[in-house]
Tab-separated table of C-alpha atoms in Angstrom:
chain	number	residue	atom	x	y	z
A	1	MET	CA	0.000	0.000	0.000
A	2	PRO	CA	1.930	3.051	-1.170
A	3	ASN	CA	2.340	5.898	1.302
A	4	THR	CA	1.184	9.429	0.558
A	5	PRO	CA	2.902	11.631	3.112
A	6	THR	CA	0.867	14.367	4.714
A	7	SER	CA	3.896	15.835	6.434
A	8	GLY	CA	7.559	15.199	6.716
A	9	SER	CA	7.213	12.811	9.643
A	10	SER	CA	3.837	11.123	9.300
A	11	LYS	CA	2.384	8.594	6.923
A	12	ASN	CA	-1.183	7.891	5.875
A	13	LEU	CA	-2.823	4.700	6.999
A	14	PHE	CA	-4.983	4.395	3.883
A	15	SER	CA	-3.271	6.318	1.107
A	16	ARG	CA	-4.381	6.075	-2.493
A	17	PRO	CA	-2.477	3.394	-4.415
A	18	SER	CA	-0.842	3.843	-7.788
A	19	TYR	CA	-2.808	3.280	-10.974
A	20	SER	CA	-1.063	-0.050	-11.692
A	21	GLU	CA	-1.761	-1.258	-8.140
A	22	SER	CA	-5.429	-0.337	-8.527
A	23	VAL	CA	-5.636	-2.355	-11.745
A	24	ARG	CA	-4.021	-5.367	-10.049
A	25	ILE	CA	-6.388	-5.210	-7.087
A	26	GLY	CA	-9.324	-4.815	-9.469
A	27	ASP	CA	-8.335	-8.025	-11.231
A	28	ILE	CA	-8.094	-9.854	-7.884
A	29	LEU	CA	-11.480	-8.548	-6.797
A	30	ARG	CA	-13.127	-9.727	-9.995
A	31	LYS	CA	-11.673	-13.217	-9.596
A	32	GLU	CA	-12.591	-13.413	-5.924
A	33	THR	CA	-16.124	-12.223	-6.705
A	34	VAL	CA	-16.738	-15.157	-9.015
A	35	GLY	CA	-15.105	-17.566	-6.565
A	36	GLY	CA	-17.163	-16.203	-3.698
A	37	LEU	CA	-20.419	-16.579	-5.600
A	38	VAL	CA	-19.644	-20.176	-6.577
A	39	LEU	CA	-18.678	-20.848	-2.968
A	40	ILE	CA	-22.070	-19.578	-1.808
A	41	VAL	CA	-23.842	-21.772	-4.354
A	42	GLY	CA	-21.999	-24.874	-3.114
A	43	ALA	CA	-22.880	-24.111	0.508
A	44	LEU	CA	-26.533	-23.430	-0.311
A	45	LEU	CA	-26.863	-26.682	-2.243
A	46	ALA	CA	-25.483	-28.589	0.741
A	47	LEU	CA	-27.847	-26.845	3.153
A	48	ILE	CA	-30.858	-27.531	0.945
A	49	TRP	CA	-29.989	-31.201	0.428
A	50	ALA	CA	-29.211	-31.724	4.129
A	51	ASN	CA	-32.661	-30.395	5.052
A	52	THR	CA	-34.803	-32.403	2.643
A	53	PRO	CA	-36.460	-35.808	3.186
A	54	ILE	CA	-33.525	-37.404	1.306
A	55	ARG	CA	-30.935	-35.863	3.637
A	56	GLU	CA	-29.498	-39.268	4.524
A	57	SER	CA	-28.184	-39.627	0.972
A	58	TYR	CA	-26.137	-36.442	1.434
A	59	PHE	CA	-24.517	-37.706	4.618
A	60	ALA	CA	-23.975	-41.142	3.070
A	61	LEU	CA	-22.122	-39.496	0.185
A	62	ARG	CA	-20.082	-37.268	2.508
A	63	ASP	CA	-19.088	-40.180	4.751
A	64	PHE	CA	-18.321	-42.688	1.988
A	65	HIS	CA	-14.732	-43.939	2.388
A	66	PHE	CA	-12.244	-44.760	-0.341
A	67	GLY	CA	-8.507	-44.511	-0.966
A	68	PRO	CA	-5.323	-46.621	-1.170
A	69	THR	CA	-2.312	-47.046	1.089
A	70	LEU	CA	0.732	-45.318	-0.405
A	71	PHE	CA	4.250	-45.166	1.057
A	72	GLY	CA	2.821	-46.766	4.178
A	73	VAL	CA	0.261	-43.980	4.640
A	74	ASP	CA	-3.373	-45.072	4.976
A	75	LEU	CA	-5.425	-42.854	2.684
A	76	ASN	CA	-8.770	-44.581	3.188
A	77	LEU	CA	-10.651	-41.324	3.848
A	78	SER	CA	-14.234	-40.174	3.614
A	79	VAL	CA	-15.308	-37.971	0.732
A	80	GLY	CA	-15.617	-35.107	3.208
A	81	HIS	CA	-12.062	-35.663	4.424
A	82	TRP	CA	-10.737	-35.796	0.871
A	83	ALA	CA	-12.407	-32.435	0.214
A	84	ALA	CA	-10.960	-30.898	3.389
A	85	ASP	CA	-7.484	-32.425	3.193
A	86	ALA	CA	-6.784	-32.704	-0.528
A	87	LEU	CA	-8.901	-30.138	-2.378
A	88	LEU	CA	-8.176	-27.412	0.166
A	89	ALA	CA	-4.461	-28.043	-0.379
A	90	VAL	CA	-4.931	-26.376	-3.775
A	91	PHE	CA	-6.549	-23.376	-2.082
A	92	PHE	CA	-3.693	-23.191	0.415
A	93	PHE	CA	-1.147	-23.504	-2.413
A	94	LEU	CA	-2.608	-20.333	-3.918
A	95	THR	CA	-2.621	-18.768	-0.463
A	96	GLY	CA	1.091	-19.576	-0.207
A	97	LEU	CA	1.700	-17.947	-3.588
A	98	GLU	CA	-0.203	-14.822	-2.551
A	99	LEU	CA	1.569	-14.642	0.801
A	100	LYS	CA	5.003	-14.920	-0.796
A	101	LYS	CA	4.115	-12.237	-3.358
A	102	GLU	CA	3.006	-9.935	-0.552
A	103	PHE	CA	6.253	-10.522	1.356
A	104	VAL	CA	8.515	-10.133	-1.710
A	105	ILE	CA	6.914	-7.373	-3.796
A	106	GLY	CA	3.613	-6.492	-2.125
A	107	ASP	CA	2.333	-4.545	0.849
A	108	LEU	CA	4.027	-6.817	3.394
A	109	HIS	CA	7.454	-6.104	1.862
A	110	ASN	CA	7.503	-2.670	3.496
A	111	LEU	CA	7.462	-3.089	7.270
A	112	LYS	CA	5.967	0.364	7.838
A	113	THR	CA	3.124	-0.320	5.427
A	114	ALA	CA	2.636	-3.886	6.615
A	115	ALA	CA	2.440	-2.891	10.279
A	116	VAL	CA	-1.165	-1.722	10.023
A	117	PRO	CA	-2.844	-4.766	8.405
A	118	VAL	CA	-0.602	-7.131	10.382
A	119	ALA	CA	-1.542	-5.517	13.695
A	120	ALA	CA	-5.190	-5.414	12.629
A	121	ALA	CA	-5.083	-9.098	11.670
A	122	PHE	CA	-3.630	-10.102	15.041
A	123	GLY	CA	-6.274	-8.046	16.806
A	124	GLY	CA	-8.936	-9.638	14.617
A	125	VAL	CA	-7.696	-13.077	15.666
A	126	ALA	CA	-7.122	-12.425	19.363
A	127	VAL	CA	-10.406	-10.756	20.321
A	128	PRO	CA	-12.747	-13.378	18.739
A	129	ALA	CA	-10.692	-16.120	20.402
A	130	LEU	CA	-10.955	-14.357	23.771
A	131	ILE	CA	-14.718	-13.936	23.384
A	132	PHE	CA	-15.081	-17.641	22.602
A	133	VAL	CA	-12.893	-18.642	25.549
A	134	ALA	CA	-14.826	-16.351	27.905
A	135	ILE	CA	-18.188	-17.838	26.871
A	136	ALA	CA	-16.847	-21.388	27.028
A	137	SER	CA	-15.312	-20.746	30.467
A	138	LEU	CA	-18.618	-19.514	31.841
A	139	SER	CA	-20.136	-22.820	30.685
A	140	GLY	CA	-17.563	-25.027	32.337
A	141	GLY	CA	-14.785	-25.114	29.751
A	142	GLY	CA	-13.476	-28.606	29.079
A	143	GLU	CA	-14.145	-29.846	25.542
A	144	LEU	CA	-15.744	-26.530	24.651
A	145	MET	CA	-12.331	-24.837	24.769
A	146	GLN	CA	-11.210	-26.824	21.724
A	147	GLY	CA	-13.137	-24.467	19.441
A	148	TRP	CA	-11.319	-21.254	20.389
A	149	ALA	CA	-9.714	-20.891	16.941
A	150	ILE	CA	-12.933	-21.295	14.904
A	151	PRO	CA	-14.055	-17.615	14.856
A	152	THR	CA	-10.560	-16.235	14.177
A	153	ALA	CA	-10.445	-16.674	10.380
A	154	THR	CA	-11.674	-14.321	7.646
A	155	ASP	CA	-12.715	-15.903	4.368
A	156	ILE	CA	-10.892	-14.102	1.540
A	157	ALA	CA	-13.156	-15.211	-1.312
A	158	PHE	CA	-16.412	-14.602	0.533
A	159	ALA	CA	-15.506	-11.264	2.175
A	160	VAL	CA	-13.871	-9.765	-0.910
A	161	ALA	CA	-16.783	-10.949	-3.069
A	162	VAL	CA	-19.272	-9.116	-0.867
A	163	LEU	CA	-17.109	-5.976	-0.821
A	164	ALA	CA	-16.703	-6.052	-4.613
A	165	VAL	CA	-20.490	-6.218	-5.061
A	166	ILE	CA	-21.491	-3.535	-2.551
A	167	GLY	CA	-18.384	-1.325	-2.414
A	168	SER	CA	-17.221	-0.766	-5.974
A	169	SER	CA	-16.728	2.972	-5.375
A	170	LEU	CA	-15.104	2.799	-1.959
A	171	PRO	CA	-11.461	3.938	-1.745
A	172	THR	CA	-9.289	1.249	-3.277
A	173	ALA	CA	-6.985	1.410	-0.269
A	174	LEU	CA	-9.795	0.039	1.905
A	175	ARG	CA	-10.206	-2.947	-0.381
A	176	ILE	CA	-6.440	-3.506	-0.391
A	177	PHE	CA	-6.553	-3.321	3.403
A	178	LEU	CA	-9.226	-6.038	3.588
A	179	LEU	CA	-7.343	-8.238	1.128
A	180	THR	CA	-4.036	-7.844	2.983
A	181	LEU	CA	-5.758	-8.330	6.321
A	182	ALA	CA	-7.343	-11.566	5.101
A	183	VAL	CA	-4.007	-12.801	3.724
A	184	VAL	CA	-2.245	-12.202	7.059
A	185	ASP	CA	-5.261	-13.738	8.798
A	186	ASP	CA	-4.786	-16.861	6.680
A	187	LEU	CA	-1.101	-16.986	7.619
A	188	ILE	CA	-2.039	-16.930	11.298
A	189	ALA	CA	-4.643	-19.641	10.689
A	190	ILE	CA	-2.030	-21.760	8.909
A	191	VAL	CA	0.291	-21.504	11.910
A	192	ILE	CA	-2.570	-22.426	14.255
A	193	ILE	CA	-3.493	-25.455	12.139
A	194	ALA	CA	0.126	-26.601	11.914
A	195	VAL	CA	0.920	-26.150	15.616
A	196	VAL	CA	-2.309	-26.632	17.560
A	197	PHE	CA	-3.871	-29.433	15.558
A	198	THR	CA	-0.829	-31.679	15.244
A	199	ASP	CA	-1.226	-34.330	17.951
A	200	ASP	CA	1.121	-37.126	16.916
A	201	LEU	CA	4.049	-35.836	14.892
A	202	LYS	CA	5.917	-38.493	12.902
A	203	LEU	CA	9.336	-37.026	12.165
A	204	GLY	CA	10.206	-39.772	9.663
A	205	TYR	CA	7.458	-38.784	7.253
A	206	LEU	CA	8.176	-35.111	7.858
A	207	ALA	CA	11.811	-35.704	6.878
A	208	LEU	CA	10.742	-37.642	3.770
A	209	SER	CA	8.557	-34.721	2.701
A	210	LEU	CA	11.689	-32.586	2.385
A	211	ILE	CA	12.863	-34.647	-0.620
A	212	PRO	CA	9.979	-33.735	-3.002
A	213	ILE	CA	9.868	-30.207	-1.561
A	214	ILE	CA	13.547	-29.639	-2.414
A	215	LEU	CA	13.098	-31.120	-5.895
A	216	PHE	CA	10.010	-28.946	-6.427
A	217	THR	CA	11.930	-25.829	-5.354
A	218	VAL	CA	14.978	-26.541	-7.525
A	219	LEU	CA	12.887	-27.261	-10.608
A	220	ALA	CA	10.654	-24.211	-10.101
A	221	ARG	CA	13.676	-21.931	-9.756
A	222	THR	CA	15.867	-23.364	-12.498
A	223	LEU	CA	13.149	-24.110	-15.076
A	224	GLY	CA	10.871	-21.138	-14.455
A	225	LYS	CA	10.634	-20.153	-18.125
A	226	PHE	CA	10.000	-23.776	-19.108
A	227	PHE	CA	7.037	-24.090	-16.722
A	228	ALA	CA	5.751	-20.632	-17.645
A	229	THR	CA	5.662	-21.302	-21.389
A	230	ARG	CA	4.542	-24.936	-21.396
A	231	LEU	CA	1.190	-25.388	-19.722
A	232	TRP	CA	1.489	-29.183	-19.523
A	233	ALA	CA	4.844	-29.171	-17.725
A	234	ALA	CA	3.565	-28.237	-14.269
A	235	TRP	CA	0.899	-30.961	-14.403
A	236	VAL	CA	3.317	-33.661	-15.535
A	237	ILE	CA	6.416	-32.746	-13.496
A	238	LEU	CA	5.496	-30.571	-10.506
A	239	LEU	CA	2.082	-32.023	-9.692
A	240	PRO	CA	3.438	-35.538	-8.899
A	241	LEU	CA	6.013	-33.962	-6.575
A	242	GLY	CA	3.216	-32.002	-4.935
A	243	VAL	CA	1.120	-35.148	-4.468
A	244	ILE	CA	4.055	-37.014	-2.891
A	245	THR	CA	4.700	-34.047	-0.585
A	246	TRP	CA	1.031	-34.040	0.401
A	247	ILE	CA	1.127	-37.782	1.234
A	248	PHE	CA	4.219	-37.457	3.424
A	249	VAL	CA	2.885	-34.372	5.225
A	250	PHE	CA	-0.410	-36.187	5.781
A	251	GLY	CA	1.484	-39.165	7.172
A	252	SER	CA	3.524	-36.931	9.483
A	253	GLY	CA	0.428	-35.904	11.428
A	254	ILE	CA	0.483	-32.258	10.279
A	255	HIS	CA	-2.680	-31.238	8.482
A	256	ALA	CA	-2.039	-31.968	4.814
A	257	THR	CA	-3.146	-28.526	3.594
A	258	ILE	CA	0.121	-27.172	5.034
A	259	ALA	CA	1.862	-28.967	2.157
A	260	GLY	CA	0.093	-26.599	-0.238
A	261	VAL	CA	1.331	-23.534	1.646
A	262	VAL	CA	4.926	-24.801	1.738
A	263	LEU	CA	4.959	-25.552	-1.990
A	264	GLY	CA	3.427	-22.144	-2.712
A	265	PHE	CA	6.349	-20.522	-0.907
A	266	CYS	CA	8.762	-22.568	-3.047
A	267	VAL	CA	7.650	-20.882	-6.284
A	268	PRO	CA	9.763	-17.837	-7.251
A	269	VAL	CA	7.918	-14.524	-7.382
A	270	LYS	CA	10.428	-12.730	-9.611
A	271	ARG	CA	11.762	-14.026	-12.903
A	272	THR	CA	14.854	-16.130	-12.325
A	273	ASP	CA	16.512	-15.029	-15.596
A	274	GLY	CA	16.936	-11.483	-14.308
A	275	ARG	CA	14.552	-9.948	-16.839
A	276	GLU	CA	11.552	-7.784	-16.127
A	277	GLY	CA	8.138	-9.393	-16.288
A	278	VAL	CA	5.682	-11.635	-14.523
A	279	GLY	CA	7.248	-14.302	-12.312
A	280	LEU	CA	6.255	-17.941	-12.068
A	281	ALA	CA	4.202	-17.353	-8.901
A	282	GLU	CA	1.859	-14.994	-10.719
A	283	GLN	CA	1.740	-17.336	-13.722
A	284	PHE	CA	0.662	-20.200	-11.475
A	285	GLU	CA	-1.837	-18.003	-9.651
A	286	HIS	CA	-3.597	-17.043	-12.881
A	287	ARG	CA	-3.444	-20.622	-14.114
A	288	PHE	CA	-4.687	-22.469	-11.044
A	289	ARG	CA	-7.034	-19.991	-9.375
A	290	PRO	CA	-9.977	-21.059	-11.578
A	291	LEU	CA	-9.425	-24.648	-10.404
A	292	SER	CA	-9.456	-23.532	-6.778
A	293	SER	CA	-12.300	-21.008	-6.988
A	294	GLY	CA	-14.426	-22.922	-9.466
A	295	PHE	CA	-14.029	-26.459	-8.140
A	296	CYS	CA	-11.937	-27.105	-5.016
A	297	ILE	CA	-13.444	-24.527	-2.648
A	298	PRO	CA	-17.077	-25.006	-3.762
A	299	VAL	CA	-16.771	-28.796	-3.417
A	300	PHE	CA	-15.230	-28.381	0.025
A	301	ALA	CA	-18.030	-25.981	0.991
A	302	PHE	CA	-20.594	-28.454	-0.340
A	303	PHE	CA	-19.349	-31.262	1.907
A	304	ALA	CA	-18.531	-29.031	4.901
A	305	ALA	CA	-21.599	-26.790	5.072
A	306	GLY	CA	-24.284	-29.484	4.995
A	307	VAL	CA	-26.030	-29.521	8.350
A	308	THR	CA	-29.606	-30.401	9.254
A	309	VAL	CA	-31.275	-27.452	10.950
A	310	ILE	CA	-34.979	-28.066	10.273
A	311	ALA	CA	-35.309	-31.777	10.939
A	312	PRO	CA	-38.704	-32.582	12.461
A	313	ASP	CA	-37.114	-34.607	15.262
A	314	SER	CA	-34.573	-32.011	16.301
A	315	GLY	CA	-35.419	-28.708	17.892
A	316	SER	CA	-33.272	-25.603	18.143
A	317	GLY	CA	-32.915	-25.831	21.914
A	318	GLY	CA	-29.684	-27.800	21.810
A	319	LEU	CA	-28.238	-25.432	19.251
A	320	LEU	CA	-29.156	-22.183	20.973
A	321	SER	CA	-28.048	-23.457	24.359
A	322	ASP	CA	-24.637	-24.567	23.094
A	323	PRO	CA	-21.883	-22.103	24.130
A	324	VAL	CA	-19.999	-23.091	20.977
A	325	PHE	CA	-22.752	-21.530	18.864
A	326	TRP	CA	-22.713	-18.207	20.704
A	327	GLY	CA	-18.936	-18.127	21.035
A	328	ILE	CA	-18.545	-18.395	17.270
A	329	VAL	CA	-21.358	-16.026	16.306
A	330	LEU	CA	-20.311	-13.318	18.763
A	331	GLY	CA	-16.650	-13.877	17.918
A	332	LEU	CA	-17.288	-13.248	14.230
A	333	VAL	CA	-19.882	-10.487	14.495
A	334	LEU	CA	-18.449	-8.563	17.461
A	335	GLY	CA	-14.917	-9.855	17.994
A	336	LYS	CA	-13.621	-9.175	14.492
A	337	PRO	CA	-14.684	-5.497	14.324
A	338	ILE	CA	-13.559	-4.804	17.906
A	339	GLY	CA	-10.188	-6.480	17.402
A	340	ILE	CA	-9.426	-4.852	14.049
A	341	MET	CA	-10.709	-1.382	14.943
A	342	GLY	CA	-9.017	-1.502	18.343
A	343	SER	CA	-5.634	-2.522	16.916
A	344	THR	CA	-5.828	0.123	14.201
A	345	TRP	CA	-6.835	2.841	16.678
A	346	VAL	CA	-3.958	1.966	19.003
A	347	LEU	CA	-1.529	2.138	16.075
A	348	THR	CA	-2.765	5.571	15.003
A	349	LYS	CA	-2.882	6.800	18.600
A	350	PHE	CA	0.654	5.880	19.556
A	351	THR	CA	2.461	6.129	16.185
A	352	LYS	CA	2.609	8.714	13.419
A	353	ALA	CA	0.260	6.739	11.165
A	354	SER	CA	-2.972	8.461	10.197
A	355	LEU	CA	-6.033	7.868	8.065
A	356	ASP	CA	-6.080	9.242	4.552
A	357	LYS	CA	-8.345	12.284	4.339
A	358	ASP	CA	-10.719	10.424	1.987
A	359	ALA	CA	-10.864	7.214	4.065
A	360	LYS	CA	-12.892	7.784	7.187
A	361	TRP	CA	-13.117	5.655	10.298
A	362	GLY	CA	-16.673	4.864	9.294
A	363	ASP	CA	-15.376	3.279	6.088
A	364	LEU	CA	-12.935	1.176	8.070
A	365	PHE	CA	-15.690	0.064	10.433
A	366	GLY	CA	-17.712	-1.292	7.506
A	367	VAL	CA	-14.716	-3.253	6.264
A	368	THR	CA	-14.151	-4.719	9.738
A	369	LEU	CA	-17.763	-5.938	9.748
A	370	LEU	CA	-17.065	-7.828	6.514
A	371	ALA	CA	-13.956	-9.316	8.115
A	372	GLY	CA	-16.393	-11.232	10.333
A	373	ILE	CA	-17.262	-13.413	7.347
A	374	GLY	CA	-15.492	-16.623	8.314
A	375	PHE	CA	-16.206	-19.593	6.110
A	376	THR	CA	-13.650	-21.824	4.403
A	377	VAL	CA	-10.920	-21.904	7.051
A	378	SER	CA	-13.440	-21.656	9.913
A	379	LEU	CA	-15.256	-24.757	8.660
A	380	LEU	CA	-11.939	-26.584	8.408
A	381	VAL	CA	-10.894	-25.544	11.921
A	382	SER	CA	-14.290	-26.580	13.327
A	383	GLU	CA	-13.785	-30.076	11.933
A	384	LEU	CA	-10.272	-30.235	13.384
A	385	SER	CA	-11.509	-28.924	16.745
A	386	PHE	CA	-14.417	-31.275	17.394
A	387	GLY	CA	-14.481	-34.020	14.755
A	388	LEU	CA	-17.307	-35.090	12.475
A	389	GLU	CA	-19.160	-37.092	15.125
A	390	SER	CA	-19.433	-34.295	17.700
A	391	ALA	CA	-22.689	-32.406	18.184
A	392	HIS	CA	-20.554	-29.328	18.758
A	393	TYR	CA	-19.243	-29.697	15.198
A	394	GLU	CA	-22.755	-29.511	13.738
A	395	HIS	CA	-23.553	-26.510	15.938
A	396	ALA	CA	-20.259	-24.882	14.952
A	397	LYS	CA	-21.148	-25.167	11.271
A	398	VAL	CA	-24.516	-23.501	11.841
A	399	ALA	CA	-22.798	-20.796	13.901
A	400	ILE	CA	-20.234	-20.131	11.143
A	401	LEU	CA	-22.981	-19.836	8.542
A	402	ALA	CA	-25.146	-17.656	10.792
A	403	GLY	CA	-22.287	-15.416	11.940
A	404	SER	CA	-20.965	-14.989	8.404
A	405	PHE	CA	-24.456	-14.156	7.117
A	406	VAL	CA	-25.038	-11.585	9.863
A	407	ALA	CA	-21.586	-10.038	9.284
A	408	ALA	CA	-22.251	-9.784	5.547
A	409	ILE	CA	-25.659	-8.173	6.073
A	410	LEU	CA	-24.376	-5.690	8.667
A	411	GLY	CA	-21.401	-4.815	6.455
A	412	ALA	CA	-23.679	-4.268	3.465
A	413	LEU	CA	-26.137	-2.110	5.415
A	414	TRP	CA	-23.261	0.033	6.657
A	415	LEU	CA	-21.244	0.320	3.445
A	416	VAL	CA	-23.899	0.696	0.746
A	417	PRO	CA	-24.784	4.297	1.737
A	418	ARG	CA	-21.101	5.179	2.038
A	419	ASN	CA	-20.398	3.586	-1.330
A	420	ARG	CA	-23.164	5.744	-2.830
A	421	ARG	CA	-21.480	8.846	-1.429
A	422	TYR	CA	-18.110	7.894	-2.908
A	423	LYS	CA	-19.759	7.212	-6.251
A	424	GLN	CA	-21.070	10.781	-6.248
A	425	ILE	CA	-17.618	12.097	-5.375
A	426	ALA	CA	-16.068	10.046	-8.195
A	427	ALA	CA	-18.620	11.426	-10.646
A	428	ARG	CA	-17.668	14.981	-9.687
A	429	GLU	CA	-13.945	14.226	-9.931
A	430	SER	CA	-14.352	12.618	-13.352
A	431	ARG	CA	-15.528	15.938	-14.764
A	432	ASP	CA	-12.257	17.502	-13.658
A	433	ASP	CA	-10.054	14.756	-15.081
A	434	ASN	CA	-7.263	15.721	-17.435
A	435	HIS	CA	-3.822	14.340	-18.100
A	436	ASP	CA	-4.940	12.276	-21.113
A	437	GLY	CA	-7.982	10.865	-19.410
A	438	ILE	CA	-6.174	9.572	-16.324
A	439	PRO	CA	-7.574	10.933	-13.050
A	440	ASP	CA	-5.413	13.445	-11.179
A	441	VAL	CA	-5.184	11.078	-8.234
A	442	TYR	CA	-3.304	8.476	-10.254
A	443	GLN	CA	-1.021	11.017	-11.894
A	444	GLN	CA	-0.077	12.361	-8.495
A	445	ASP	CA	0.540	8.930	-7.019
A	446	ASP	CA	2.673	7.827	-9.967
A	447	ASN	CA	4.880	10.876	-9.432
A	448	ASN	CA	5.385	10.192	-5.718
């Protein structure tokens, strides 16, 4: 996020980005919008099927087991587990690519710029977790405490999709802030999954996973142009190495999606031949994002979001009396905005950072409401926390859906009027545009 100084010693918290950065973020928003909509469709289909008279067929399909034993690793998993462990590895591979890009050439490369979304992300993780723990403690703790990490995640595809639909005229810096916040949020979630949900670590398999990882890294760095220009090469050469890595990581006891993140970090961001141009990481992101957004995430959502909420033989009493439900809902709807706004306020209060004159605190508040949309990673963490057979798991899924829906509605109600105001401002500014049709704002930023 480029800085637009307001004085010699202060920097803006939400300064206008350059024209090229705005175009890049616009492309990301358009892709995430489509992915978010398909994700919603997959979740809705699961909810409808799981609440019809033929609901048992849905659960029979989700719980159907298949898979071989490879390299001594038992892969006889349910369809739901395959979706969570294997398909989400593709999503996390793209997350790894995006994270590395942010650290190498993006907003997280500059520590001063990265400080704001990083601090906001940590606040947005800590406060929801504390709210959940407080509610669970009041109810006796014990097994309930296992779900503390569920309301900490922000769903990139879902949140950015909602913002792209309702906030097309909001300052681009706010959208970049949400995207960066969600990326850092995912990094924190990855660390939580790798550390907290690894019970029985098998060092032998973990050591074996280093062999395909090293081969993957060497090939990606030395044959970057080859993989960039030949679409088949990555599928034939790198994909088998990725699959073997996934098997060994799965066998080690670490959640297998971490393999995707590690391999994403192994792909070079810049061209390895020293020339200017798009690196292999961005090539892979453009190439594989449709697979993730159009297939992997929706299929995962389809098998993860199915929960029976209107069965004739089950009332809502057990759900509404479960502290897990309220811990998640309140964590997402209240904890996320409080944590993000609080962290950002502290940073502006005790440092020289300040809001851009066109980005008001009210705008930021609307974005923090959308950050309460936790879906993909939250569903995964809920499964890891309680297991498929736990009643808390079913309640957690309903809570994630309910909390995300409420967060989306509240964010929309808050941001739509503000978006309308910015649209009017943009219309006035467009009449004053010059410089060959490029708005003054971009000309000024490009000269900074």
